[in-house]
């Protein structure tokens, strides 16, 4: 079921009145707002992105806080980091088709971990995003989900900060988790 026009209008109104830096997402008839993350969150994201950028596929670019929309799943999510085709820049609008993303990366917010561990885990699979990486500084752990089918991923790999985790093709590298900081 696509996102109803009245919900799209409501999402845009929330964006208009929300303070600068507030993320706005939509899933299952609910609008979710979240405050700007702390600096430690940004530092971990920077360290992840530096490694992903060195292995990004040709023709793809990193984006932070880009709306990914899936009209078929009636969902709009905004990952901390994802990789999209470079030619998507030529499109207009505030959102990009979610199934174009190669990966969604989230650094868990201590104030709302359920959003990343439950809602986004379900939604990214339903939206057809092939890889979902969760970095959780609360327990110094990283989890990679892959092989989505409908509303779940079928493969899960867990590692601790200080270890490495294999990021499959099209990236194809071992992500070094030693530079990440716990919360």
Tab-separated table of N, CA and C in Angstrom:
chain	number	residue	atom	x	y	z
A	1	UNK	N	0.837	-1.169	0.000
A	1	UNK	CA	0.000	0.000	0.000
A	1	UNK	C	0.892	1.246	0.000
A	2	UNK	N	0.719	2.127	-0.966
A	2	UNK	CA	1.533	3.345	-1.019
A	2	UNK	C	1.187	4.315	0.115
A	3	UNK	N	2.093	5.256	0.343
A	3	UNK	CA	1.848	6.283	1.360
A	3	UNK	C	0.721	7.176	0.870
A	4	UNK	N	-0.298	7.344	1.680
A	4	UNK	CA	-1.466	8.147	1.308
A	4	UNK	C	-1.070	9.612	1.140
A	5	UNK	N	-1.658	10.302	0.174
A	5	UNK	CA	-1.333	11.716	-0.033
A	5	UNK	C	-1.500	12.566	1.224
A	6	UNK	N	-2.507	12.272	2.042
A	6	UNK	CA	-2.692	13.056	3.271
A	6	UNK	C	-1.524	12.841	4.233
A	7	UNK	N	-0.936	11.619	4.242
A	7	UNK	CA	0.221	11.360	5.086
A	7	UNK	C	1.455	12.075	4.543
A	8	UNK	N	1.604	12.107	3.227
A	8	UNK	CA	2.722	12.847	2.633
A	8	UNK	C	2.644	14.326	2.997
A	9	UNK	N	1.450	14.867	2.945
A	9	UNK	CA	1.264	16.274	3.313
A	9	UNK	C	1.584	16.500	4.788
A	10	UNK	N	1.198	15.568	5.627
A	10	UNK	CA	1.483	15.677	7.058
A	10	UNK	C	2.987	15.570	7.327
A	11	UNK	N	3.670	14.669	6.633
A	11	UNK	CA	5.126	14.538	6.768
A	11	UNK	C	5.799	15.859	6.407
A	12	UNK	N	5.381	16.455	5.313
A	12	UNK	CA	5.971	17.739	4.889
A	12	UNK	C	5.686	18.844	5.904
A	13	UNK	N	4.507	18.844	6.499
A	13	UNK	CA	4.178	19.856	7.512
A	13	UNK	C	5.042	19.668	8.762
A	14	UNK	N	5.246	18.423	9.177
A	14	UNK	CA	6.110	18.161	10.338
A	14	UNK	C	7.528	18.640	10.039
A	15	UNK	N	8.029	18.376	8.840
A	15	UNK	CA	9.364	18.856	8.454
A	15	UNK	C	9.438	20.383	8.507
A	16	UNK	N	8.373	21.022	8.066
A	16	UNK	CA	8.360	22.480	8.024
A	16	UNK	C	8.437	23.093	9.422
A	17	UNK	N	7.730	22.501	10.376
A	17	UNK	CA	7.672	23.097	11.709
A	17	UNK	C	8.707	22.536	12.683
A	18	UNK	N	9.348	21.438	12.334
A	18	UNK	CA	10.333	20.831	13.242
A	18	UNK	C	11.589	21.697	13.320
A	19	UNK	N	12.232	21.713	14.477
A	19	UNK	CA	13.495	22.450	14.591
A	19	UNK	C	14.546	21.885	13.641
A	20	UNK	N	15.513	22.702	13.275
A	20	UNK	CA	16.585	22.271	12.382
A	20	UNK	C	17.308	21.068	12.984
A	21	UNK	N	17.617	20.097	12.139
A	21	UNK	CA	18.351	18.924	12.587
A	21	UNK	C	17.484	17.773	13.055
A	22	UNK	N	16.177	17.925	13.049
A	22	UNK	CA	15.287	16.843	13.468
A	22	UNK	C	14.983	15.975	12.253
A	23	UNK	N	15.177	14.661	12.407
A	23	UNK	CA	14.866	13.709	11.351
A	23	UNK	C	13.379	13.373	11.412
A	24	UNK	N	12.768	13.207	10.246
A	24	UNK	CA	11.355	12.842	10.166
A	24	UNK	C	11.247	11.577	9.316
A	25	UNK	N	10.615	10.546	9.882
A	25	UNK	CA	10.433	9.282	9.181
A	25	UNK	C	8.974	8.861	9.281
A	26	UNK	N	8.594	7.873	8.462
A	26	UNK	CA	7.211	7.405	8.434
A	26	UNK	C	7.199	5.890	8.270
A	27	UNK	N	6.424	5.215	9.112
A	27	UNK	CA	6.229	3.775	8.965
A	27	UNK	C	4.907	3.368	9.590
A	28	UNK	N	4.200	2.517	8.908
A	28	UNK	CA	2.961	1.935	9.439
A	28	UNK	C	2.000	2.964	10.022
A	29	UNK	N	1.825	4.089	9.344
A	29	UNK	CA	0.882	5.107	9.784
A	29	UNK	C	1.393	6.002	10.895
A	30	UNK	N	2.666	5.879	11.244
A	30	UNK	CA	3.239	6.662	12.335
A	30	UNK	C	4.374	7.537	11.825
A	31	UNK	N	4.358	8.808	12.229
A	31	UNK	CA	5.460	9.714	11.923
A	31	UNK	C	6.403	9.695	13.119
A	32	UNK	N	7.693	9.490	12.848
A	32	UNK	CA	8.709	9.399	13.886
A	32	UNK	C	9.653	10.578	13.733
A	33	UNK	N	9.886	11.314	14.818
A	33	UNK	CA	10.866	12.403	14.799
A	33	UNK	C	11.971	12.067	15.788
A	34	UNK	N	13.180	12.481	15.434
A	34	UNK	CA	14.321	12.191	16.287
A	34	UNK	C	15.285	13.362	16.249
A	35	UNK	N	15.821	13.712	17.411
A	35	UNK	CA	16.744	14.841	17.531
A	35	UNK	C	18.100	14.526	16.904
A	36	UNK	N	18.851	15.579	16.640
A	36	UNK	CA	20.198	15.456	16.101
A	36	UNK	C	21.059	14.631	17.054
A	37	UNK	N	21.868	13.698	16.519
A	37	UNK	CA	22.665	12.828	17.379
A	37	UNK	C	23.874	13.548	17.995
A	38	UNK	N	24.440	12.967	19.094
A	38	UNK	CA	25.605	13.560	19.740
A	38	UNK	C	26.877	13.393	18.901
A	39	UNK	N	27.931	14.084	19.288
A	39	UNK	CA	29.191	14.080	18.534
A	39	UNK	C	29.808	12.686	18.450
A	40	UNK	N	29.728	11.883	19.506
A	40	UNK	CA	30.298	10.536	19.475
A	40	UNK	C	29.638	9.696	18.383
A	41	UNK	N	28.356	9.909	18.184
A	41	UNK	CA	27.619	9.252	17.104
A	41	UNK	C	28.226	9.639	15.759
A	42	UNK	N	28.456	10.926	15.576
A	42	UNK	CA	29.021	11.424	14.319
A	42	UNK	C	30.446	10.905	14.108
A	43	UNK	N	31.214	10.807	15.189
A	43	UNK	CA	32.593	10.298	15.071
A	43	UNK	C	32.576	8.840	14.610
A	44	UNK	N	31.741	8.010	15.214
A	44	UNK	CA	31.648	6.615	14.787
A	44	UNK	C	31.190	6.518	13.336
A	45	UNK	N	30.231	7.335	12.971
A	45	UNK	CA	29.744	7.332	11.592
A	45	UNK	C	30.856	7.742	10.625
A	46	UNK	N	31.645	8.740	10.980
A	46	UNK	CA	32.770	9.177	10.152
A	46	UNK	C	33.768	8.035	9.951
A	47	UNK	N	34.067	7.325	11.014
A	47	UNK	CA	35.041	6.231	10.919
A	47	UNK	C	34.518	5.078	10.055
A	48	UNK	N	33.245	4.840	10.122
A	48	UNK	CA	32.645	3.826	9.252
A	48	UNK	C	32.669	4.288	7.797
A	49	UNK	N	32.212	5.514	7.590
A	49	UNK	CA	32.113	6.040	6.226
A	49	UNK	C	33.476	6.078	5.543
A	50	UNK	N	34.529	6.434	6.265
A	50	UNK	CA	35.866	6.479	5.674
A	50	UNK	C	36.239	5.132	5.068
A	51	UNK	N	35.911	4.066	5.771
A	51	UNK	CA	36.235	2.729	5.261
A	51	UNK	C	35.332	2.336	4.090
A	52	UNK	N	34.042	2.608	4.221
A	52	UNK	CA	33.130	2.290	3.121
A	52	UNK	C	33.495	3.073	1.862
A	53	UNK	N	33.837	4.359	2.022
A	53	UNK	CA	34.176	5.180	0.859
A	53	UNK	C	35.346	4.591	0.079
A	54	UNK	N	36.305	4.009	0.770
A	54	UNK	CA	37.469	3.417	0.109
A	54	UNK	C	37.102	2.178	-0.706
A	55	UNK	N	35.927	1.610	-0.464
A	55	UNK	CA	35.510	0.376	-1.144
A	55	UNK	C	34.178	0.524	-1.873
A	56	UNK	N	33.712	1.738	-2.030
A	56	UNK	CA	32.402	1.925	-2.668
A	56	UNK	C	32.475	1.541	-4.144
A	57	UNK	N	31.416	0.948	-4.633
A	57	UNK	CA	31.385	0.575	-6.047
A	57	UNK	C	31.388	1.817	-6.947
A	58	UNK	N	31.988	1.686	-8.107
A	58	UNK	CA	32.009	2.764	-9.088
A	58	UNK	C	30.565	3.118	-9.444
A	59	UNK	N	30.290	4.418	-9.498
A	59	UNK	CA	28.956	4.888	-9.851
A	59	UNK	C	28.039	5.079	-8.653
A	60	UNK	N	28.544	4.832	-7.451
A	60	UNK	CA	27.748	5.007	-6.233
A	60	UNK	C	28.376	6.063	-5.345
A	61	UNK	N	27.529	6.756	-4.600
A	61	UNK	CA	28.004	7.819	-3.711
A	61	UNK	C	27.415	7.627	-2.315
A	62	UNK	N	28.157	8.092	-1.307
A	62	UNK	CA	27.606	8.037	0.049
A	62	UNK	C	26.641	9.184	0.275
A	63	UNK	N	25.613	8.943	1.045
A	63	UNK	CA	24.705	10.007	1.473
A	63	UNK	C	24.390	9.790	2.942
A	64	UNK	N	24.300	10.883	3.661
A	64	UNK	CA	23.924	10.827	5.066
A	64	UNK	C	22.586	11.526	5.225
A	65	UNK	N	21.693	10.858	5.915
A	65	UNK	CA	20.383	11.418	6.221
A	65	UNK	C	19.561	11.755	4.977
A	66	UNK	N	19.551	10.840	4.032
A	66	UNK	CA	18.715	10.961	2.844
A	66	UNK	C	17.460	10.119	3.048
A	67	UNK	N	16.311	10.677	2.738
A	67	UNK	CA	15.059	9.934	2.852
A	67	UNK	C	15.001	8.825	1.809
A	68	UNK	N	14.774	7.611	2.271
A	68	UNK	CA	14.550	6.472	1.383
A	68	UNK	C	13.073	6.114	1.475
A	69	UNK	N	12.420	6.098	0.339
A	69	UNK	CA	10.981	5.854	0.310
A	69	UNK	C	10.678	4.552	-0.417
A	70	UNK	N	9.681	3.858	0.083
A	70	UNK	CA	9.182	2.655	-0.557
A	70	UNK	C	7.667	2.751	-0.612
A	71	UNK	N	7.136	3.257	-1.719
A	71	UNK	CA	5.681	3.373	-1.828
A	71	UNK	C	4.974	2.024	-1.690
A	72	UNK	N	5.601	0.949	-2.213
A	72	UNK	CA	4.975	-0.373	-2.128
A	72	UNK	C	4.820	-0.814	-0.672
A	73	UNK	N	5.816	-0.492	0.155
A	73	UNK	CA	5.769	-0.878	1.568
A	73	UNK	C	5.185	0.226	2.443
A	74	UNK	N	4.853	1.372	1.876
A	74	UNK	CA	4.319	2.530	2.606
A	74	UNK	C	5.247	2.926	3.754
A	75	UNK	N	6.527	3.101	3.407
A	75	UNK	CA	7.529	3.447	4.411
A	75	UNK	C	8.463	4.526	3.881
A	76	UNK	N	8.910	5.377	4.792
A	76	UNK	CA	9.899	6.413	4.503
A	76	UNK	C	10.879	6.404	5.669
A	77	UNK	N	12.124	6.058	5.392
A	77	UNK	CA	13.145	5.976	6.440
A	77	UNK	C	14.356	6.796	6.039
A	78	UNK	N	15.158	7.169	7.033
A	78	UNK	CA	16.269	8.086	6.846
A	78	UNK	C	17.503	7.518	7.556
A	79	UNK	N	18.295	6.659	6.880
A	79	UNK	CA	19.455	6.065	7.539
A	79	UNK	C	20.571	7.084	7.779
A	80	UNK	N	21.417	6.767	8.758
A	80	UNK	CA	22.570	7.624	9.019
A	80	UNK	C	23.498	7.676	7.810
A	81	UNK	N	23.622	6.562	7.106
A	81	UNK	CA	24.497	6.473	5.931
A	81	UNK	C	23.938	5.429	4.993
A	82	UNK	N	23.984	5.725	3.708
A	82	UNK	CA	23.662	4.722	2.693
A	82	UNK	C	24.437	5.058	1.424
A	83	UNK	N	24.438	4.155	0.493
A	83	UNK	CA	25.120	4.360	-0.792
A	83	UNK	C	24.099	4.209	-1.908
A	84	UNK	N	24.043	5.255	-2.753
A	84	UNK	CA	23.063	5.345	-3.832
A	84	UNK	C	23.767	5.605	-5.156
A	85	UNK	N	23.103	5.291	-6.275
A	85	UNK	CA	23.692	5.612	-7.575
A	85	UNK	C	23.946	7.111	-7.705
A	86	UNK	N	25.112	7.470	-8.259
A	86	UNK	CA	25.454	8.885	-8.413
A	86	UNK	C	24.448	9.645	-9.253
A	87	UNK	N	23.862	8.996	-10.241
A	87	UNK	CA	22.934	9.703	-11.131
A	87	UNK	C	21.614	10.050	-10.447
A	88	UNK	N	21.411	9.585	-9.224
A	88	UNK	CA	20.197	9.929	-8.486
A	88	UNK	C	20.164	11.414	-8.145
A	89	UNK	N	21.331	12.051	-8.145
A	89	UNK	CA	21.427	13.480	-7.846
A	89	UNK	C	20.604	14.290	-8.836
A	90	UNK	N	20.432	13.767	-10.022
A	90	UNK	CA	19.690	14.482	-11.056
A	90	UNK	C	18.185	14.450	-10.824
A	91	UNK	N	17.723	13.607	-9.915
A	91	UNK	CA	16.286	13.546	-9.667
A	91	UNK	C	15.864	14.674	-8.741
A	92	UNK	N	14.592	14.969	-8.774
A	92	UNK	CA	14.060	16.023	-7.911
A	92	UNK	C	13.250	15.396	-6.795
A	93	UNK	N	12.981	16.175	-5.799
A	93	UNK	CA	12.187	15.693	-4.679
A	93	UNK	C	13.032	15.485	-3.447
A	94	UNK	N	12.363	15.134	-2.355
A	94	UNK	CA	13.034	14.970	-1.077
A	94	UNK	C	13.394	13.538	-0.752
A	95	UNK	N	12.967	12.591	-1.569
A	95	UNK	CA	13.233	11.195	-1.250
A	95	UNK	C	13.722	10.438	-2.472
A	96	UNK	N	14.344	9.293	-2.184
A	96	UNK	CA	14.918	8.420	-3.206
A	96	UNK	C	14.300	7.037	-3.021
A	97	UNK	N	14.145	6.315	-4.108
A	97	UNK	CA	13.606	4.960	-4.014
A	97	UNK	C	14.534	4.089	-3.173
A	98	UNK	N	13.991	3.487	-2.131
A	98	UNK	CA	14.782	2.703	-1.178
A	98	UNK	C	15.504	1.541	-1.825
A	99	UNK	N	14.893	0.931	-2.818
A	99	UNK	CA	15.517	-0.254	-3.413
A	99	UNK	C	16.757	0.075	-4.250
A	100	UNK	N	17.099	1.369	-4.384
A	100	UNK	CA	18.342	1.761	-5.040
A	100	UNK	C	19.539	1.728	-4.092
A	101	UNK	N	19.274	1.721	-2.794
A	101	UNK	CA	20.347	1.738	-1.792
A	101	UNK	C	21.045	0.381	-1.726
A	102	UNK	N	22.374	0.412	-1.640
A	102	UNK	CA	23.150	-0.819	-1.495
A	102	UNK	C	23.204	-1.285	-0.045
A	103	UNK	N	23.175	-0.322	0.874
A	103	UNK	CA	23.278	-0.619	2.305
A	103	UNK	C	22.655	0.536	3.081
A	104	UNK	N	22.141	0.227	4.250
A	104	UNK	CA	21.720	1.251	5.214
A	104	UNK	C	22.559	1.024	6.469
A	105	UNK	N	23.150	2.094	6.985
A	105	UNK	CA	23.974	2.031	8.192
A	105	UNK	C	23.324	2.906	9.251
A	106	UNK	N	23.164	2.343	10.446
A	106	UNK	CA	22.609	3.087	11.571
A	106	UNK	C	23.539	2.974	12.768
A	107	UNK	N	23.819	4.113	13.398
A	107	UNK	CA	24.492	4.149	14.690
A	107	UNK	C	23.375	4.345	15.714
A	108	UNK	N	23.205	3.377	16.598
A	108	UNK	CA	22.064	3.336	17.507
A	108	UNK	C	22.027	4.549	18.426
A	109	UNK	N	20.854	5.132	18.503
A	109	UNK	CA	20.609	6.227	19.437
A	109	UNK	C	20.258	5.635	20.801
A	110	UNK	N	21.005	6.011	21.862
A	110	UNK	CA	20.687	5.460	23.177
A	110	UNK	C	19.291	5.845	23.672
A	111	UNK	N	18.744	6.937	23.153
A	111	UNK	CA	17.422	7.364	23.600
A	111	UNK	C	16.287	6.602	22.909
A	112	UNK	N	16.578	5.927	21.788
A	112	UNK	CA	15.526	5.225	21.062
A	112	UNK	C	16.096	4.024	20.296
A	113	UNK	N	16.706	3.059	20.987
A	113	UNK	CA	17.319	1.925	20.289
A	113	UNK	C	16.313	1.048	19.553
A	114	UNK	N	15.068	1.011	20.021
A	114	UNK	CA	14.063	0.173	19.373
A	114	UNK	C	13.816	0.599	17.930
A	115	UNK	N	13.990	1.875	17.639
A	115	UNK	CA	13.799	2.356	16.276
A	115	UNK	C	14.751	1.645	15.312
A	116	UNK	N	16.022	1.487	15.711
A	116	UNK	CA	17.009	0.822	14.846
A	116	UNK	C	16.899	-0.698	14.900
A	117	UNK	N	16.677	-1.247	16.099
A	117	UNK	CA	16.698	-2.695	16.295
A	117	UNK	C	15.386	-3.387	15.929
A	118	UNK	N	14.290	-2.665	15.925
A	118	UNK	CA	12.997	-3.296	15.622
A	118	UNK	C	12.399	-2.689	14.359
A	119	UNK	N	12.050	-1.414	14.428
A	119	UNK	CA	11.367	-0.768	13.307
A	119	UNK	C	12.186	-0.739	12.027
A	120	UNK	N	13.405	-0.235	12.104
A	120	UNK	CA	14.213	-0.139	10.888
A	120	UNK	C	14.678	-1.511	10.403
A	121	UNK	N	14.919	-2.427	11.323
A	121	UNK	CA	15.282	-3.785	10.928
A	121	UNK	C	14.176	-4.396	10.068
A	122	UNK	N	12.952	-4.237	10.497
A	122	UNK	CA	11.796	-4.735	9.735
A	122	UNK	C	11.615	-3.946	8.434
A	123	UNK	N	11.680	-2.609	8.546
A	123	UNK	CA	11.370	-1.762	7.397
A	123	UNK	C	12.424	-1.853	6.296
A	124	UNK	N	13.708	-1.856	6.644
A	124	UNK	CA	14.742	-1.920	5.602
A	124	UNK	C	14.644	-3.220	4.815
A	125	UNK	N	14.324	-4.319	5.482
A	125	UNK	CA	14.126	-5.579	4.761
A	125	UNK	C	12.920	-5.468	3.830
A	126	UNK	N	11.813	-4.939	4.339
A	126	UNK	CA	10.593	-4.785	3.529
A	126	UNK	C	10.810	-3.831	2.359
A	127	UNK	N	11.718	-2.862	2.546
A	127	UNK	CA	11.992	-1.875	1.506
A	127	UNK	C	12.978	-2.394	0.459
A	128	UNK	N	13.520	-3.592	0.666
A	128	UNK	CA	14.399	-4.213	-0.317
A	128	UNK	C	15.854	-3.771	-0.250
A	129	UNK	N	16.305	-3.251	0.886
A	129	UNK	CA	17.701	-2.835	1.037
A	129	UNK	C	18.516	-4.082	1.377
A	130	UNK	N	19.500	-4.444	0.539
A	130	UNK	CA	20.169	-5.734	0.685
A	130	UNK	C	21.022	-5.907	1.942
A	131	UNK	N	21.583	-4.818	2.475
A	131	UNK	CA	22.444	-4.906	3.655
A	131	UNK	C	22.020	-3.851	4.671
A	132	UNK	N	22.022	-4.244	5.942
A	132	UNK	CA	21.711	-3.312	7.024
A	132	UNK	C	22.743	-3.518	8.128
A	133	UNK	N	23.515	-2.468	8.428
A	133	UNK	CA	24.562	-2.514	9.437
A	133	UNK	C	24.142	-1.658	10.626
A	134	UNK	N	24.110	-2.275	11.811
A	134	UNK	CA	23.768	-1.570	13.044
A	134	UNK	C	25.014	-1.495	13.922
A	135	UNK	N	25.361	-0.279	14.339
A	135	UNK	CA	26.483	-0.049	15.248
A	135	UNK	C	25.889	0.386	16.576
A	136	UNK	N	26.089	-0.433	17.603
A	136	UNK	CA	25.483	-0.168	18.904
A	136	UNK	C	26.567	0.057	19.949
A	137	UNK	N	26.851	1.329	20.238
A	137	UNK	CA	27.881	1.692	21.198
A	137	UNK	C	27.521	1.364	22.629
A	138	UNK	N	26.252	1.062	22.909
A	138	UNK	CA	25.849	0.721	24.274
A	138	UNK	C	26.500	-0.578	24.728
A	139	UNK	N	26.672	-1.529	23.805
A	139	UNK	CA	27.337	-2.789	24.161
A	139	UNK	C	28.543	-3.061	23.269
A	140	UNK	N	29.050	-2.004	22.604
A	140	UNK	CA	30.258	-2.098	21.764
A	140	UNK	C	30.152	-3.240	20.753
A	141	UNK	N	29.048	-3.266	20.016
A	141	UNK	CA	28.797	-4.352	19.071
A	141	UNK	C	28.305	-3.814	17.733
A	142	UNK	N	28.578	-4.590	16.703
A	142	UNK	CA	28.136	-4.284	15.342
A	142	UNK	C	27.433	-5.520	14.799
A	143	UNK	N	26.299	-5.320	14.144
A	143	UNK	CA	25.541	-6.417	13.560
A	143	UNK	C	25.246	-6.099	12.104
A	144	UNK	N	25.519	-7.064	11.243
A	144	UNK	CA	25.214	-6.938	9.814
A	144	UNK	C	24.092	-7.905	9.474
A	145	UNK	N	23.032	-7.371	8.886
A	145	UNK	CA	21.924	-8.176	8.395
A	145	UNK	C	21.978	-8.186	6.878
A	146	UNK	N	21.686	-9.349	6.280
A	146	UNK	CA	21.684	-9.465	4.820
A	146	UNK	C	20.625	-10.488	4.395
A	147	UNK	N	20.485	-10.638	3.086
A	147	UNK	CA	19.513	-11.558	2.503
A	147	UNK	C	18.075	-11.230	2.901
A	148	UNK	N	17.582	-10.021	2.521
A	148	UNK	CA	16.208	-9.658	2.887
A	148	UNK	C	15.172	-10.427	2.071
A	149	UNK	N	14.055	-10.687	2.723
A	149	UNK	CA	12.914	-11.286	2.059
A	149	UNK	C	11.671	-10.803	2.792
A	150	UNK	N	10.886	-9.992	2.136
A	150	UNK	CA	9.682	-9.387	2.709
A	150	UNK	C	10.051	-8.500	3.890
A	151	UNK	N	9.691	-8.868	5.121
A	151	UNK	CA	9.929	-7.981	6.258
A	151	UNK	C	10.993	-8.509	7.217
A	152	UNK	N	11.918	-9.333	6.710
A	152	UNK	CA	13.001	-9.814	7.573
A	152	UNK	C	14.244	-10.143	6.772
A	153	UNK	N	15.366	-10.056	7.470
A	153	UNK	CA	16.651	-10.479	6.905
A	153	UNK	C	16.893	-11.910	7.356
A	154	UNK	N	17.526	-12.710	6.490
A	154	UNK	CA	17.731	-14.116	6.801
A	154	UNK	C	19.132	-14.431	7.309
A	155	UNK	N	20.057	-13.480	7.215
A	155	UNK	CA	21.421	-13.710	7.679
A	155	UNK	C	21.816	-12.608	8.651
A	156	UNK	N	22.435	-13.015	9.757
A	156	UNK	CA	22.871	-12.072	10.785
A	156	UNK	C	24.297	-12.424	11.192
A	157	UNK	N	25.174	-11.385	11.243
A	157	UNK	CA	26.552	-11.553	11.689
A	157	UNK	C	26.825	-10.521	12.775
A	158	UNK	N	27.321	-10.965	13.917
A	158	UNK	CA	27.610	-10.089	15.056
A	158	UNK	C	29.108	-10.051	15.329
A	159	UNK	N	29.615	-8.853	15.629
A	159	UNK	CA	31.012	-8.670	16.019
A	159	UNK	C	31.082	-7.605	17.101
A	160	UNK	N	32.172	-7.622	17.856
A	160	UNK	CA	32.425	-6.633	18.905
A	160	UNK	C	33.386	-5.561	18.385
A	161	UNK	N	33.322	-4.365	18.984
A	161	UNK	CA	34.307	-3.333	18.676
A	161	UNK	C	35.692	-3.941	18.900
A	162	UNK	N	36.643	-3.620	18.041
A	162	UNK	CA	37.988	-4.177	18.120
A	162	UNK	C	38.190	-5.328	17.145
A	163	UNK	N	37.096	-5.904	16.648
A	163	UNK	CA	37.182	-7.015	15.694
A	163	UNK	C	36.981	-6.468	14.274
A	164	UNK	N	36.771	-7.375	13.335
A	164	UNK	CA	36.430	-7.016	11.957
A	164	UNK	C	35.154	-7.753	11.579
A	165	UNK	N	34.425	-7.161	10.618
A	165	UNK	CA	33.233	-7.815	10.093
A	165	UNK	C	33.304	-7.720	8.576
A	166	UNK	N	33.032	-8.819	7.917
A	166	UNK	CA	33.093	-8.865	6.448
A	166	UNK	C	31.853	-8.191	5.862
A	167	UNK	N	32.094	-7.193	5.013
A	167	UNK	CA	31.024	-6.526	4.275
A	167	UNK	C	31.033	-7.155	2.874
A	168	UNK	N	29.958	-7.833	2.506
A	168	UNK	CA	29.950	-8.555	1.224
A	168	UNK	C	29.906	-7.626	0.014
A	169	UNK	N	30.026	-8.234	-1.156
A	169	UNK	CA	29.908	-7.499	-2.411
A	169	UNK	C	28.562	-6.789	-2.440
A	170	UNK	N	28.483	-5.653	-3.036
A	170	UNK	CA	29.450	-5.063	-3.965
A	170	UNK	C	30.575	-4.280	-3.297
A	171	UNK	N	30.617	-4.216	-1.963
A	171	UNK	CA	31.711	-3.522	-1.279
A	171	UNK	C	32.916	-4.454	-1.168
A	172	UNK	N	32.723	-5.641	-0.627
A	172	UNK	CA	33.755	-6.668	-0.572
A	172	UNK	C	34.995	-6.316	0.229
A	173	UNK	N	34.829	-6.040	1.536
A	173	UNK	CA	35.993	-5.741	2.374
A	173	UNK	C	35.698	-6.086	3.829
A	174	UNK	N	36.766	-6.128	4.631
A	174	UNK	CA	36.640	-6.354	6.061
A	174	UNK	C	36.614	-5.005	6.765
A	175	UNK	N	35.491	-4.692	7.399
A	175	UNK	CA	35.321	-3.427	8.113
A	175	UNK	C	36.023	-3.535	9.469
A	176	UNK	N	36.978	-2.651	9.717
A	176	UNK	CA	37.743	-2.639	10.965
A	176	UNK	C	36.937	-1.883	12.025
A	177	UNK	N	36.619	-2.573	13.108
A	177	UNK	CA	35.785	-1.989	14.166
A	177	UNK	C	36.610	-1.478	15.346
A	178	UNK	N	37.945	-1.480	15.195
A	178	UNK	CA	38.802	-1.082	16.320
A	178	UNK	C	38.773	0.402	16.607
A	179	UNK	N	38.387	1.235	15.644
A	179	UNK	CA	38.386	2.685	15.849
A	179	UNK	C	37.063	3.226	16.389
A	180	UNK	N	36.094	2.337	16.612
A	180	UNK	CA	34.790	2.785	17.091
A	180	UNK	C	34.819	3.012	18.600
A	181	UNK	N	34.005	3.965	19.049
A	181	UNK	CA	33.950	4.314	20.475
A	181	UNK	C	32.617	3.922	21.078
A	182	UNK	N	32.655	3.315	22.273
A	182	UNK	CA	31.396	3.004	22.968
A	182	UNK	C	30.744	4.265	23.492
A	183	UNK	N	29.459	4.169	23.779
A	183	UNK	CA	28.721	5.302	24.341
A	183	UNK	C	28.800	5.294	25.850
